[in-house]
PDB file of C-alpha atoms and ligand atoms in Angstrom:
ATOM      1  CA  MET A   1      30.635   5.840  -5.097  1.00  0.00           C
ATOM      2  CA  LYS A   2      28.419   5.309  -8.161  1.00  0.00           C
ATOM      3  CA  ILE A   3      26.985   1.974  -9.234  1.00  0.00           C
ATOM      4  CA  PHE A   4      26.161   1.395 -12.887  1.00  0.00           C
ATOM      5  CA  SER A   5      24.221  -1.590 -14.130  1.00  0.00           C
ATOM      6  CA  GLY A   6      24.899  -3.138 -17.500  1.00  0.00           C
ATOM      7  CA  SER A   7      21.924  -4.767 -19.191  1.00  0.00           C
ATOM      8  CA  SER A   8      22.691  -8.344 -18.065  1.00  0.00           C
ATOM      9  CA  ASN A   9      21.437  -8.371 -14.472  1.00  0.00           C
ATOM     10  CA  PRO A  10      19.486  -5.242 -13.428  1.00  0.00           C
ATOM     11  CA  ASP A  11      17.733  -6.985 -10.512  1.00  0.00           C
ATOM     12  CA  LEU A  12      20.999  -7.929  -8.825  1.00  0.00           C
ATOM     13  CA  SER A  13      22.445  -4.446  -9.512  1.00  0.00           C
ATOM     14  CA  ARG A  14      19.446  -2.835  -7.755  1.00  0.00           C
ATOM     15  CA  LYS A  15      19.827  -5.187  -4.793  1.00  0.00           C
ATOM     16  CA  ILE A  16      23.547  -4.420  -4.460  1.00  0.00           C
ATOM     17  CA  ALA A  17      22.833  -0.667  -4.635  1.00  0.00           C
ATOM     18  CA  LYS A  18      20.131  -1.062  -1.978  1.00  0.00           C
ATOM     19  CA  GLN A  19      22.483  -2.985   0.316  1.00  0.00           C
ATOM     20  CA  LEU A  20      25.049  -0.187  -0.071  1.00  0.00           C
ATOM     21  CA  GLY A  21      22.398   2.478   0.477  1.00  0.00           C
ATOM     22  CA  CYS A  22      22.906   4.184  -2.889  1.00  0.00           C
ATOM     23  CA  GLN A  23      21.012   4.751  -6.116  1.00  0.00           C
ATOM     24  CA  LEU A  24      21.978   3.232  -9.443  1.00  0.00           C
ATOM     25  CA  GLY A  25      23.833   5.679 -11.685  1.00  0.00           C
ATOM     26  CA  GLU A  26      21.903   7.047 -14.640  1.00  0.00           C
ATOM     27  CA  ILE A  27      22.926   5.288 -17.823  1.00  0.00           C
ATOM     28  CA  GLU A  28      21.243   4.728 -21.169  1.00  0.00           C
ATOM     29  CA  LEU A  29      21.893   1.355 -22.780  1.00  0.00           C
ATOM     30  CA  SER A  30      20.730   0.678 -26.307  1.00  0.00           C
ATOM     31  CA  GLN A  31      21.901  -0.670 -29.634  1.00  0.00           C
ATOM     32  CA  PHE A  32      22.722   0.914 -32.930  1.00  0.00           C
ATOM     33  CA  SER A  33      20.636  -0.366 -35.820  1.00  0.00           C
ATOM     34  CA  ASN A  34      23.473  -2.664 -36.899  1.00  0.00           C
ATOM     35  CA  GLY A  35      23.391  -4.434 -33.527  1.00  0.00           C
ATOM     36  CA  GLU A  36      26.412  -2.713 -31.962  1.00  0.00           C
ATOM     37  CA  ARG A  37      26.017  -1.761 -28.310  1.00  0.00           C
ATOM     38  CA  ARG A  38      25.518   1.903 -27.397  1.00  0.00           C
ATOM     39  CA  VAL A  39      26.190   3.413 -23.963  1.00  0.00           C
ATOM     40  CA  TRP A  40      25.515   6.887 -22.537  1.00  0.00           C
ATOM     41  CA  ILE A  41      26.459   7.899 -18.980  1.00  0.00           C
ATOM     42  CA  LYS A  42      23.939  10.562 -17.996  1.00  0.00           C
ATOM     43  CA  GLU A  43      25.337  11.874 -14.756  1.00  0.00           C
ATOM     44  CA  LYS A  44      28.437  13.569 -13.393  1.00  0.00           C
ATOM     45  CA  VAL A  45      31.118  11.149 -12.273  1.00  0.00           C
ATOM     46  CA  LEU A  46      34.232  13.333 -12.249  1.00  0.00           C
ATOM     47  CA  ASN A  47      36.717  12.113  -9.596  1.00  0.00           C
ATOM     48  CA  SER A  48      34.309   9.504  -8.250  1.00  0.00           C
ATOM     49  CA  LYS A  49      34.752   5.747  -7.866  1.00  0.00           C
ATOM     50  CA  ALA A  50      32.478   3.572  -9.984  1.00  0.00           C
ATOM     51  CA  ILE A  51      31.180   0.030  -9.766  1.00  0.00           C
ATOM     52  CA  ILE A  52      29.877  -1.668 -12.905  1.00  0.00           C
ATOM     53  CA  VAL A  53      27.685  -4.751 -12.427  1.00  0.00           C
ATOM     54  CA  GLN A  54      27.614  -6.984 -15.475  1.00  0.00           C
ATOM     55  CA  SER A  55      27.389 -10.776 -15.796  1.00  0.00           C
ATOM     56  CA  LEU A  56      28.834 -12.268 -18.967  1.00  0.00           C
ATOM     57  CA  SER A  57      25.642 -14.270 -19.325  1.00  0.00           C
ATOM     58  CA  TYR A  58      23.744 -14.809 -22.584  1.00  0.00           C
ATOM     59  CA  PRO A  59      24.580 -13.131 -24.993  1.00  0.00           C
ATOM     60  CA  PRO A  60      28.102 -13.201 -23.490  1.00  0.00           C
ATOM     61  CA  ASP A  61      30.001 -11.379 -26.256  1.00  0.00           C
ATOM     62  CA  SER A  62      27.534  -8.543 -26.316  1.00  0.00           C
ATOM     63  CA  HIS A  63      27.532  -8.206 -22.523  1.00  0.00           C
ATOM     64  CA  LEU A  64      31.337  -8.224 -22.530  1.00  0.00           C
ATOM     65  CA  MET A  65      31.439  -5.471 -25.118  1.00  0.00           C
ATOM     66  CA  GLU A  66      28.859  -3.434 -23.217  1.00  0.00           C
ATOM     67  CA  LEU A  67      30.951  -3.718 -20.037  1.00  0.00           C
ATOM     68  CA  CYS A  68      34.049  -2.477 -21.895  1.00  0.00           C
ATOM     69  CA  LEU A  69      32.074   0.436 -23.386  1.00  0.00           C
ATOM     70  CA  ILE A  70      30.658   1.456 -19.980  1.00  0.00           C
ATOM     71  CA  ALA A  71      34.184   1.423 -18.520  1.00  0.00           C
ATOM     72  CA  ASP A  72      35.494   3.533 -21.388  1.00  0.00           C
ATOM     73  CA  ALA A  73      32.642   6.043 -21.095  1.00  0.00           C
ATOM     74  CA  LEU A  74      33.215   6.356 -17.344  1.00  0.00           C
ATOM     75  CA  LYS A  75      36.955   6.914 -17.718  1.00  0.00           C
ATOM     76  CA  ARG A  76      36.321   9.595 -20.344  1.00  0.00           C
ATOM     77  CA  GLN A  77      34.051  11.351 -17.828  1.00  0.00           C
ATOM     78  CA  GLY A  78      36.865  11.412 -15.263  1.00  0.00           C
ATOM     79  CA  VAL A  79      36.090   8.439 -13.015  1.00  0.00           C
ATOM     80  CA  LYS A  80      39.076   7.724 -10.767  1.00  0.00           C
ATOM     81  CA  LYS A  81      38.675   4.019 -10.209  1.00  0.00           C
ATOM     82  CA  ILE A  82      36.436   1.277 -11.639  1.00  0.00           C
ATOM     83  CA  THR A  83      35.537  -2.021 -10.007  1.00  0.00           C
ATOM     84  CA  ALA A  84      33.712  -4.468 -12.252  1.00  0.00           C
ATOM     85  CA  VAL A  85      31.414  -6.904 -10.492  1.00  0.00           C
ATOM     86  CA  ILE A  86      31.111  -9.802 -12.935  1.00  0.00           C
ATOM     87  CA  PRO A  87      28.991 -12.353 -11.069  1.00  0.00           C
ATOM     88  CA  TRP A  88      29.283 -14.879 -13.900  1.00  0.00           C
ATOM     89  CA  LEU A  89      32.654 -14.603 -15.622  1.00  0.00           C
ATOM     90  CA  GLY A  90      31.864 -15.910 -19.098  1.00  0.00           C
ATOM     91  CA  TYR A  91      34.385 -18.105 -20.911  1.00  0.00           C
ATOM     92  CA  CYS A  92      35.884 -19.316 -17.625  1.00  0.00           C
ATOM     93  CA  ILE A  93      34.749 -22.896 -18.349  1.00  0.00           C
ATOM     94  CA  GLN A  94      37.449 -23.318 -21.017  1.00  0.00           C
ATOM     95  CA  ASP A  95      40.240 -22.977 -18.469  1.00  0.00           C
ATOM     96  CA  LYS A  96      42.462 -25.549 -20.201  1.00  0.00           C
ATOM     97  CA  VAL A  97      43.352 -26.557 -23.718  1.00  0.00           C
ATOM     98  CA  PHE A  98      41.421 -29.826 -23.503  1.00  0.00           C
ATOM     99  CA  ARG A  99      42.274 -30.906 -27.073  1.00  0.00           C
ATOM    100  CA  PRO A 100      45.120 -29.579 -29.234  1.00  0.00           C
ATOM    101  CA  GLY A 101      43.703 -26.852 -31.440  1.00  0.00           C
ATOM    102  CA  GLU A 102      41.454 -25.298 -28.782  1.00  0.00           C
ATOM    103  CA  PRO A 103      41.967 -21.800 -27.308  1.00  0.00           C
ATOM    104  CA  LEU A 104      42.624 -20.963 -23.652  1.00  0.00           C
ATOM    105  CA  SER A 105      39.454 -18.888 -23.470  1.00  0.00           C
ATOM    106  CA  SER A 106      39.766 -17.778 -19.844  1.00  0.00           C
ATOM    107  CA  LYS A 107      43.194 -16.284 -20.611  1.00  0.00           C
ATOM    108  CA  VAL A 108      41.709 -14.463 -23.619  1.00  0.00           C
ATOM    109  CA  ILE A 109      38.854 -13.028 -21.524  1.00  0.00           C
ATOM    110  CA  ALA A 110      41.410 -11.836 -18.942  1.00  0.00           C
ATOM    111  CA  MET A 111      43.409 -10.039 -21.637  1.00  0.00           C
ATOM    112  CA  ILE A 112      40.278  -8.352 -23.017  1.00  0.00           C
ATOM    113  CA  LEU A 113      39.067  -7.213 -19.589  1.00  0.00           C
ATOM    114  CA  GLN A 114      42.485  -5.785 -18.790  1.00  0.00           C
ATOM    115  CA  THR A 115      42.264  -3.449 -21.756  1.00  0.00           C
ATOM    116  CA  ALA A 116      39.070  -1.968 -20.262  1.00  0.00           C
ATOM    117  CA  LYS A 117      41.021   0.003 -17.608  1.00  0.00           C
ATOM    118  CA  LEU A 118      39.391  -1.734 -14.665  1.00  0.00           C
ATOM    119  CA  GLU A 119      41.153  -1.561 -11.307  1.00  0.00           C
ATOM    120  CA  ARG A 120      39.464  -4.587  -9.744  1.00  0.00           C
ATOM    121  CA  ILE A 121      37.265  -7.488 -10.759  1.00  0.00           C
ATOM    122  CA  ILE A 122      34.949  -9.186  -8.297  1.00  0.00           C
ATOM    123  CA  THR A 123      33.501 -12.473  -9.469  1.00  0.00           C
ATOM    124  CA  LEU A 124      31.922 -15.626  -8.069  1.00  0.00           C
ATOM    125  CA  ASP A 125      32.657 -19.347  -8.429  1.00  0.00           C
ATOM    126  CA  SER A 126      34.672 -19.114 -11.612  1.00  0.00           C
ATOM    127  CA  HIS A 127      34.817 -22.886 -12.238  1.00  0.00           C
ATOM    128  CA  ASN A 128      38.563 -23.079 -11.658  1.00  0.00           C
ATOM    129  CA  GLN A 129      40.513 -20.812  -9.347  1.00  0.00           C
ATOM    130  CA  VAL A 130      43.618 -21.045 -11.549  1.00  0.00           C
ATOM    131  CA  ILE A 131      42.204 -18.310 -13.747  1.00  0.00           C
ATOM    132  CA  GLU A 132      43.089 -15.678 -11.139  1.00  0.00           C
ATOM    133  CA  GLY A 133      46.647 -16.139 -12.402  1.00  0.00           C
ATOM    134  CA  PHE A 134      45.602 -14.933 -15.862  1.00  0.00           C
ATOM    135  CA  PHE A 135      44.796 -11.461 -14.492  1.00  0.00           C
ATOM    136  CA  ASP A 136      47.374  -8.753 -13.740  1.00  0.00           C
ATOM    137  CA  ILE A 137      44.797  -6.520 -12.005  1.00  0.00           C
ATOM    138  CA  HIS A 138      43.170  -7.040  -8.582  1.00  0.00           C
ATOM    139  CA  PHE A 139      40.990 -10.108  -8.869  1.00  0.00           C
ATOM    140  CA  THR A 140      38.649 -11.172  -6.082  1.00  0.00           C
ATOM    141  CA  GLU A 141      36.838 -14.446  -6.361  1.00  0.00           C
ATOM    142  CA  LEU A 142      33.908 -15.004  -4.014  1.00  0.00           C
ATOM    143  CA  PHE A 143      32.162 -18.266  -3.275  1.00  0.00           C
ATOM    144  CA  ALA A 144      28.435 -18.618  -2.847  1.00  0.00           C
ATOM    145  CA  THR A 145      28.872 -21.642  -0.571  1.00  0.00           C
ATOM    146  CA  ASP A 146      28.475 -19.693   2.694  1.00  0.00           C
ATOM    147  CA  THR A 147      25.374 -17.879   1.418  1.00  0.00           C
ATOM    148  CA  LEU A 148      23.847 -21.214   0.386  1.00  0.00           C
ATOM    149  CA  ILE A 149      24.858 -22.883   3.658  1.00  0.00           C
ATOM    150  CA  ASP A 150      23.281 -20.035   5.670  1.00  0.00           C
ATOM    151  CA  TYR A 151      20.117 -20.474   3.635  1.00  0.00           C
ATOM    152  CA  PHE A 152      19.950 -24.234   4.235  1.00  0.00           C
ATOM    153  CA  LYS A 153      20.433 -23.669   7.972  1.00  0.00           C
ATOM    154  CA  THR A 154      17.030 -21.940   7.954  1.00  0.00           C
ATOM    155  CA  GLN A 155      15.312 -24.781   6.047  1.00  0.00           C
ATOM    156  CA  LYS A 156      13.858 -27.983   7.425  1.00  0.00           C
ATOM    157  CA  LEU A 157      14.640 -30.327   4.553  1.00  0.00           C
ATOM    158  CA  ASN A 158      16.061 -33.112   6.746  1.00  0.00           C
ATOM    159  CA  ILE A 159      18.840 -33.807   4.274  1.00  0.00           C
ATOM    160  CA  ASP A 160      20.964 -36.776   5.341  1.00  0.00           C
ATOM    161  CA  THR A 161      23.589 -37.043   2.569  1.00  0.00           C
ATOM    162  CA  ILE A 162      25.540 -34.587   0.413  1.00  0.00           C
ATOM    163  CA  ILE A 163      26.264 -35.566  -3.202  1.00  0.00           C
ATOM    164  CA  SER A 164      29.123 -34.372  -5.364  1.00  0.00           C
ATOM    165  CA  PRO A 165      28.161 -35.015  -9.022  1.00  0.00           C
ATOM    166  CA  ASP A 166      31.825 -35.136 -10.078  1.00  0.00           C
ATOM    167  CA  VAL A 167      35.297 -34.620  -8.635  1.00  0.00           C
ATOM    168  CA  GLY A 168      35.177 -30.917  -9.567  1.00  0.00           C
ATOM    169  CA  ALA A 169      32.496 -30.290  -6.927  1.00  0.00           C
ATOM    170  CA  LEU A 170      34.295 -32.180  -4.145  1.00  0.00           C
ATOM    171  CA  LYS A 171      35.510 -29.099  -2.276  1.00  0.00           C
ATOM    172  CA  LYS A 172      32.069 -27.515  -2.151  1.00  0.00           C
ATOM    173  CA  ALA A 173      30.361 -30.773  -1.197  1.00  0.00           C
ATOM    174  CA  ASN A 174      32.936 -31.233   1.548  1.00  0.00           C
ATOM    175  CA  ARG A 175      32.123 -27.787   3.019  1.00  0.00           C
ATOM    176  CA  PHE A 176      28.430 -28.728   3.196  1.00  0.00           C
ATOM    177  CA  SER A 177      29.250 -32.107   4.636  1.00  0.00           C
ATOM    178  CA  GLU A 178      31.491 -30.609   7.358  1.00  0.00           C
ATOM    179  CA  THR A 179      29.085 -27.800   8.252  1.00  0.00           C
ATOM    180  CA  PHE A 180      26.043 -30.037   8.598  1.00  0.00           C
ATOM    181  CA  ASP A 181      28.019 -33.043   9.841  1.00  0.00           C
ATOM    182  CA  LEU A 182      26.653 -35.241   7.056  1.00  0.00           C
ATOM    183  CA  PRO A 183      28.340 -37.926   4.959  1.00  0.00           C
ATOM    184  CA  PHE A 184      29.112 -37.130   1.366  1.00  0.00           C
ATOM    185  CA  ILE A 185      29.089 -39.339  -1.653  1.00  0.00           C
ATOM    186  CA  VAL A 186      30.712 -38.907  -5.062  1.00  0.00           C
ATOM    187  CA  ILE A 187      29.068 -39.742  -8.365  1.00  0.00           C
ATOM    188  CA  ASN A 188      31.150 -41.051 -11.221  1.00  0.00           C
ATOM    189  CA  LYS A 189      29.964 -38.832 -14.085  1.00  0.00           C
ATOM    190  CA  LYS A 190      31.164 -39.122 -17.664  1.00  0.00           C
ATOM    191  CA  ARG A 191      30.701 -36.566 -20.421  1.00  0.00           C
ATOM    192  CA  ASP A 192      31.250 -37.263 -24.083  1.00  0.00           C
ATOM    193  CA  ARG A 193      33.459 -34.398 -25.271  1.00  0.00           C
ATOM    194  CA  LYS A 194      32.009 -34.491 -28.772  1.00  0.00           C
ATOM    195  CA  THR A 195      28.279 -34.643 -28.007  1.00  0.00           C
ATOM    196  CA  GLY A 196      28.342 -33.164 -24.482  1.00  0.00           C
ATOM    197  CA  LYS A 197      26.055 -36.032 -23.372  1.00  0.00           C
ATOM    198  CA  VAL A 198      26.287 -36.934 -19.701  1.00  0.00           C
ATOM    199  CA  SER A 199      26.099 -40.467 -18.334  1.00  0.00           C
ATOM    200  CA  ILE A 200      26.455 -41.691 -14.755  1.00  0.00           C
ATOM    201  CA  ALA A 201      28.641 -44.739 -14.262  1.00  0.00           C
ATOM    202  CA  SER A 202      28.422 -45.411 -10.534  1.00  0.00           C
ATOM    203  CA  VAL A 203      27.977 -44.018  -7.048  1.00  0.00           C
ATOM    204  CA  SER A 204      30.538 -44.454  -4.279  1.00  0.00           C
ATOM    205  CA  ASP A 205      28.116 -45.598  -1.554  1.00  0.00           C
ATOM    206  CA  LYS A 206      24.616 -46.907  -0.780  1.00  0.00           C
ATOM    207  CA  VAL A 207      21.939 -44.242  -1.220  1.00  0.00           C
ATOM    208  CA  ALA A 208      18.592 -46.074  -0.976  1.00  0.00           C
ATOM    209  CA  GLY A 209      16.052 -44.301   1.251  1.00  0.00           C
ATOM    210  CA  LYS A 210      18.172 -41.133   1.597  1.00  0.00           C
ATOM    211  CA  LYS A 211      17.285 -37.461   1.265  1.00  0.00           C
ATOM    212  CA  VAL A 212      20.168 -35.950  -0.656  1.00  0.00           C
ATOM    213  CA  LEU A 213      21.509 -32.548  -1.617  1.00  0.00           C
ATOM    214  CA  ILE A 214      23.583 -32.354  -4.823  1.00  0.00           C
ATOM    215  CA  VAL A 215      26.159 -29.552  -4.718  1.00  0.00           C
ATOM    216  CA  ASP A 216      27.697 -28.102  -7.905  1.00  0.00           C
ATOM    217  CA  ASP A 217      28.912 -24.820  -9.405  1.00  0.00           C
ATOM    218  CA  PHE A 218      26.603 -24.359 -12.401  1.00  0.00           C
ATOM    219  CA  ILE A 219      23.835 -25.776 -14.546  1.00  0.00           C
ATOM    220  CA  SER A 220      24.130 -25.345 -18.280  1.00  0.00           C
ATOM    221  CA  THR A 221      22.315 -27.976 -20.389  1.00  0.00           C
ATOM    222  CA  GLY A 222      20.953 -29.641 -17.249  1.00  0.00           C
ATOM    223  CA  GLY A 223      22.504 -32.980 -18.320  1.00  0.00           C
ATOM    224  CA  THR A 224      24.493 -33.434 -15.103  1.00  0.00           C
ATOM    225  CA  LEU A 225      21.604 -32.761 -12.726  1.00  0.00           C
ATOM    226  CA  ILE A 226      18.930 -34.580 -14.695  1.00  0.00           C
ATOM    227  CA  GLN A 227      21.032 -37.711 -15.254  1.00  0.00           C
ATOM    228  CA  THR A 228      22.271 -37.689 -11.643  1.00  0.00           C
ATOM    229  CA  ALA A 229      18.722 -37.352 -10.314  1.00  0.00           C
ATOM    230  CA  LYS A 230      17.490 -40.153 -12.605  1.00  0.00           C
ATOM    231  CA  PHE A 231      20.341 -42.409 -11.500  1.00  0.00           C
ATOM    232  CA  LEU A 232      19.765 -41.679  -7.805  1.00  0.00           C
ATOM    233  CA  LYS A 233      16.017 -42.281  -8.092  1.00  0.00           C
ATOM    234  CA  GLU A 234      16.697 -45.669  -9.690  1.00  0.00           C
ATOM    235  CA  LYS A 235      18.948 -46.438  -6.699  1.00  0.00           C
ATOM    236  CA  GLY A 236      16.024 -45.738  -4.349  1.00  0.00           C
ATOM    237  CA  VAL A 237      16.772 -42.195  -3.146  1.00  0.00           C
ATOM    238  CA  LYS A 238      13.680 -40.631  -1.503  1.00  0.00           C
ATOM    239  CA  LYS A 239      14.209 -36.871  -1.979  1.00  0.00           C
ATOM    240  CA  ILE A 240      16.659 -35.115  -4.304  1.00  0.00           C
ATOM    241  CA  TYR A 241      17.575 -31.443  -3.929  1.00  0.00           C
ATOM    242  CA  ALA A 242      20.359 -29.570  -5.709  1.00  0.00           C
ATOM    243  CA  CYS A 243      22.094 -26.288  -5.021  1.00  0.00           C
ATOM    244  CA  LEU A 244      24.532 -24.386  -7.171  1.00  0.00           C
ATOM    245  CA  THR A 245      25.787 -20.897  -7.928  1.00  0.00           C
ATOM    246  CA  HIS A 246      25.009 -20.181 -11.578  1.00  0.00           C
ATOM    247  CA  HIS A 247      21.986 -21.077 -13.721  1.00  0.00           C
ATOM    248  CA  PHE A 248      22.468 -19.954 -17.332  1.00  0.00           C
ATOM    249  CA  TYR A 249      18.744 -20.330 -18.093  1.00  0.00           C
ATOM    250  CA  ILE A 250      19.390 -21.853 -21.487  1.00  0.00           C
ATOM    251  CA  PRO A 251      15.939 -21.973 -23.102  1.00  0.00           C
ATOM    252  CA  GLY A 252      14.104 -25.185 -22.242  1.00  0.00           C
ATOM    253  CA  VAL A 253      16.501 -26.307 -19.464  1.00  0.00           C
ATOM    254  CA  GLN A 254      14.353 -25.260 -16.484  1.00  0.00           C
ATOM    255  CA  GLU A 255      11.369 -26.942 -18.186  1.00  0.00           C
ATOM    256  CA  LYS A 256      13.404 -30.176 -18.294  1.00  0.00           C
ATOM    257  CA  ILE A 257      14.267 -29.744 -14.610  1.00  0.00           C
ATOM    258  CA  GLU A 258      10.558 -29.372 -13.810  1.00  0.00           C
ATOM    259  CA  LYS A 259       9.915 -32.770 -15.443  1.00  0.00           C
ATOM    260  CA  SER A 260      12.977 -34.429 -13.894  1.00  0.00           C
ATOM    261  CA  GLN A 261      13.346 -36.527 -10.721  1.00  0.00           C
ATOM    262  CA  LEU A 262      14.773 -33.487  -8.926  1.00  0.00           C
ATOM    263  CA  ASP A 263      12.535 -32.163  -6.131  1.00  0.00           C
ATOM    264  CA  CYS A 264      13.956 -28.641  -5.997  1.00  0.00           C
ATOM    265  CA  LEU A 265      16.827 -26.657  -7.488  1.00  0.00           C
ATOM    266  CA  TYR A 266      18.361 -23.832  -5.418  1.00  0.00           C
ATOM    267  CA  VAL A 267      20.449 -21.310  -7.368  1.00  0.00           C
ATOM    268  CA  THR A 268      21.820 -17.827  -6.757  1.00  0.00           C
ATOM    269  CA  ASP A 269      21.064 -14.710  -8.781  1.00  0.00           C
ATOM    270  CA  THR A 270      24.456 -14.302 -10.514  1.00  0.00           C
ATOM    271  CA  VAL A 271      22.480 -14.505 -13.761  1.00  0.00           C
ATOM    272  CA  GLN A 272      19.246 -12.524 -14.204  1.00  0.00           C
ATOM    273  CA  THR A 273      16.376 -14.787 -13.153  1.00  0.00           C
ATOM    274  CA  LEU A 274      13.508 -15.683 -15.465  1.00  0.00           C
ATOM    275  CA  GLU A 275      10.280 -13.701 -15.215  1.00  0.00           C
ATOM    276  CA  LYS A 276       8.207 -16.877 -15.231  1.00  0.00           C
ATOM    277  CA  LYS A 277       7.947 -18.609 -11.862  1.00  0.00           C
ATOM    278  CA  TYR A 278       8.857 -22.297 -11.697  1.00  0.00           C
ATOM    279  CA  GLN A 279       7.739 -24.723  -9.024  1.00  0.00           C
ATOM    280  CA  LYS A 280      11.141 -26.427  -8.684  1.00  0.00           C
ATOM    281  CA  LEU A 281      13.298 -23.289  -8.826  1.00  0.00           C
ATOM    282  CA  LYS A 282      14.281 -21.269  -5.761  1.00  0.00           C
ATOM    283  CA  VAL A 283      16.605 -18.256  -6.107  1.00  0.00           C
ATOM    284  CA  ILE A 284      18.839 -17.097  -3.249  1.00  0.00           C
ATOM    285  CA  SER A 285      20.433 -13.671  -3.603  1.00  0.00           C
ATOM    286  CA  ILE A 286      24.180 -13.100  -3.310  1.00  0.00           C
ATOM    287  CA  ALA A 287      23.706  -9.297  -3.224  1.00  0.00           C
ATOM    288  CA  LYS A 288      24.802  -9.104   0.417  1.00  0.00           C
ATOM    289  CA  LEU A 289      27.976 -11.112  -0.192  1.00  0.00           C
ATOM    290  CA  ILE A 290      28.921  -8.787  -3.053  1.00  0.00           C
ATOM    291  CA  SER A 291      28.032  -5.557  -1.250  1.00  0.00           C
ATOM    292  CA  ASP A 292      29.951  -6.637   1.888  1.00  0.00           C
ATOM    293  CA  THR A 293      32.980  -7.231  -0.339  1.00  0.00           C
ATOM    294  CA  ILE A 294      32.611  -3.820  -2.006  1.00  0.00           C
ATOM    295  CA  ARG A 295      32.358  -2.230   1.449  1.00  0.00           C
ATOM    296  CA  LYS A 296      35.540  -3.966   2.530  1.00  0.00           C
ATOM    297  CA  TYR A 297      37.596  -2.805  -0.460  1.00  0.00           C
ATOM    298  CA  GLU A 298      36.128   0.661  -0.735  1.00  0.00           C
ATOM    299  CA  LYS A 299      36.093   1.218   3.031  1.00  0.00           C
ATOM    300  CA  ILE A 300      32.489   2.434   3.112  1.00  0.00           C
TER     301      ILE A 300
HETATM  302  C1  R5P B 401      31.259 -29.546 -14.554  1.00  0.00           C
HETATM  303  O1  R5P B 401      32.466 -29.461 -14.426  1.00  0.00           O
HETATM  304  C2  R5P B 401      30.351 -28.516 -13.978  1.00  0.00           C
HETATM  305  O2  R5P B 401      30.713 -28.286 -12.662  1.00  0.00           O
HETATM  306  C3  R5P B 401      28.884 -28.930 -14.043  1.00  0.00           C
HETATM  307  O3  R5P B 401      28.712 -30.131 -13.321  1.00  0.00           O
HETATM  308  C4  R5P B 401      28.381 -29.226 -15.429  1.00  0.00           C
HETATM  309  O4  R5P B 401      29.252 -28.964 -16.438  1.00  0.00           O
HETATM  310  C5  R5P B 401      27.021 -28.618 -15.661  1.00  0.00           C
HETATM  311  O5  R5P B 401      26.718 -28.635 -17.017  1.00  0.00           O
HETATM  312  P1  R5P B 401      25.419 -29.323 -17.588  1.00  0.00           P
HETATM  313  O6  R5P B 401      24.236 -28.712 -16.905  1.00  0.00           O
HETATM  314  O7  R5P B 401      25.465 -29.025 -19.058  1.00  0.00           O
HETATM  315  O8  R5P B 401      25.553 -30.800 -17.335  1.00  0.00           O
END
């Protein structure tokens, strides 16, 4: 078994390799002078199984192309089977044609990945589970909820209410609520499709004096979390924490979180974390969840 890291998330790739007790495969990743991605596998892989770890994080198109090139290079060197670990499956947010004239991006990404001769894809919290149906190859979707729940079991935050910032996060919020035997409350969030601006209309219950944990799948512009935290603070909430799977680290967003009413944001490492340390950002690794899954499928 050989594990190759694309350039999107080397820290997570190293952690997965460590969990599996193997070294990362030798690979040279660079760019041609015209910006095209260049890949060179520098070790023997004939008849072996390979894992490629690559998030389709920023810049997503380039990371997608690099993943396809790594897969092609490996196949040409005689690899028997490739599993792609794609912790953040880019383009999965557009899982519907919201307005006539828009593409079904998650179907397009599935078609592209299928041309890359991958045998299996392992991904996490893909925004909408329906997208599994767009793939004709083995597709395993993992959920970071258990990893996050295990983490919160070790913390003494005295949270007394779970918050779902919209109906999309209900299932996750419900898991937290059941595990910790806490009530959960839903926020009525609205997003303007043209501007992307988020506004909070109402909350389904009384929240004054509470210590709450907001549960969601990702943070992009930060609008949802920042507006929810502002709204909750105005309603008298004492402490506001949030936990979610993916942080895209769009420039300036974590800085806005630092200045927001949020006390702490807990995210996983599906996307390469920033070098700079932030007071309100805590990263929890999902390397074990991924490596346990690889072990299960590869019987190692
Ligand atoms: C919505 O469906 C998602 O689960 C997130 O709540 C949201 O889209 C996060 O995006 P942003 O940070 O831009 O508000």
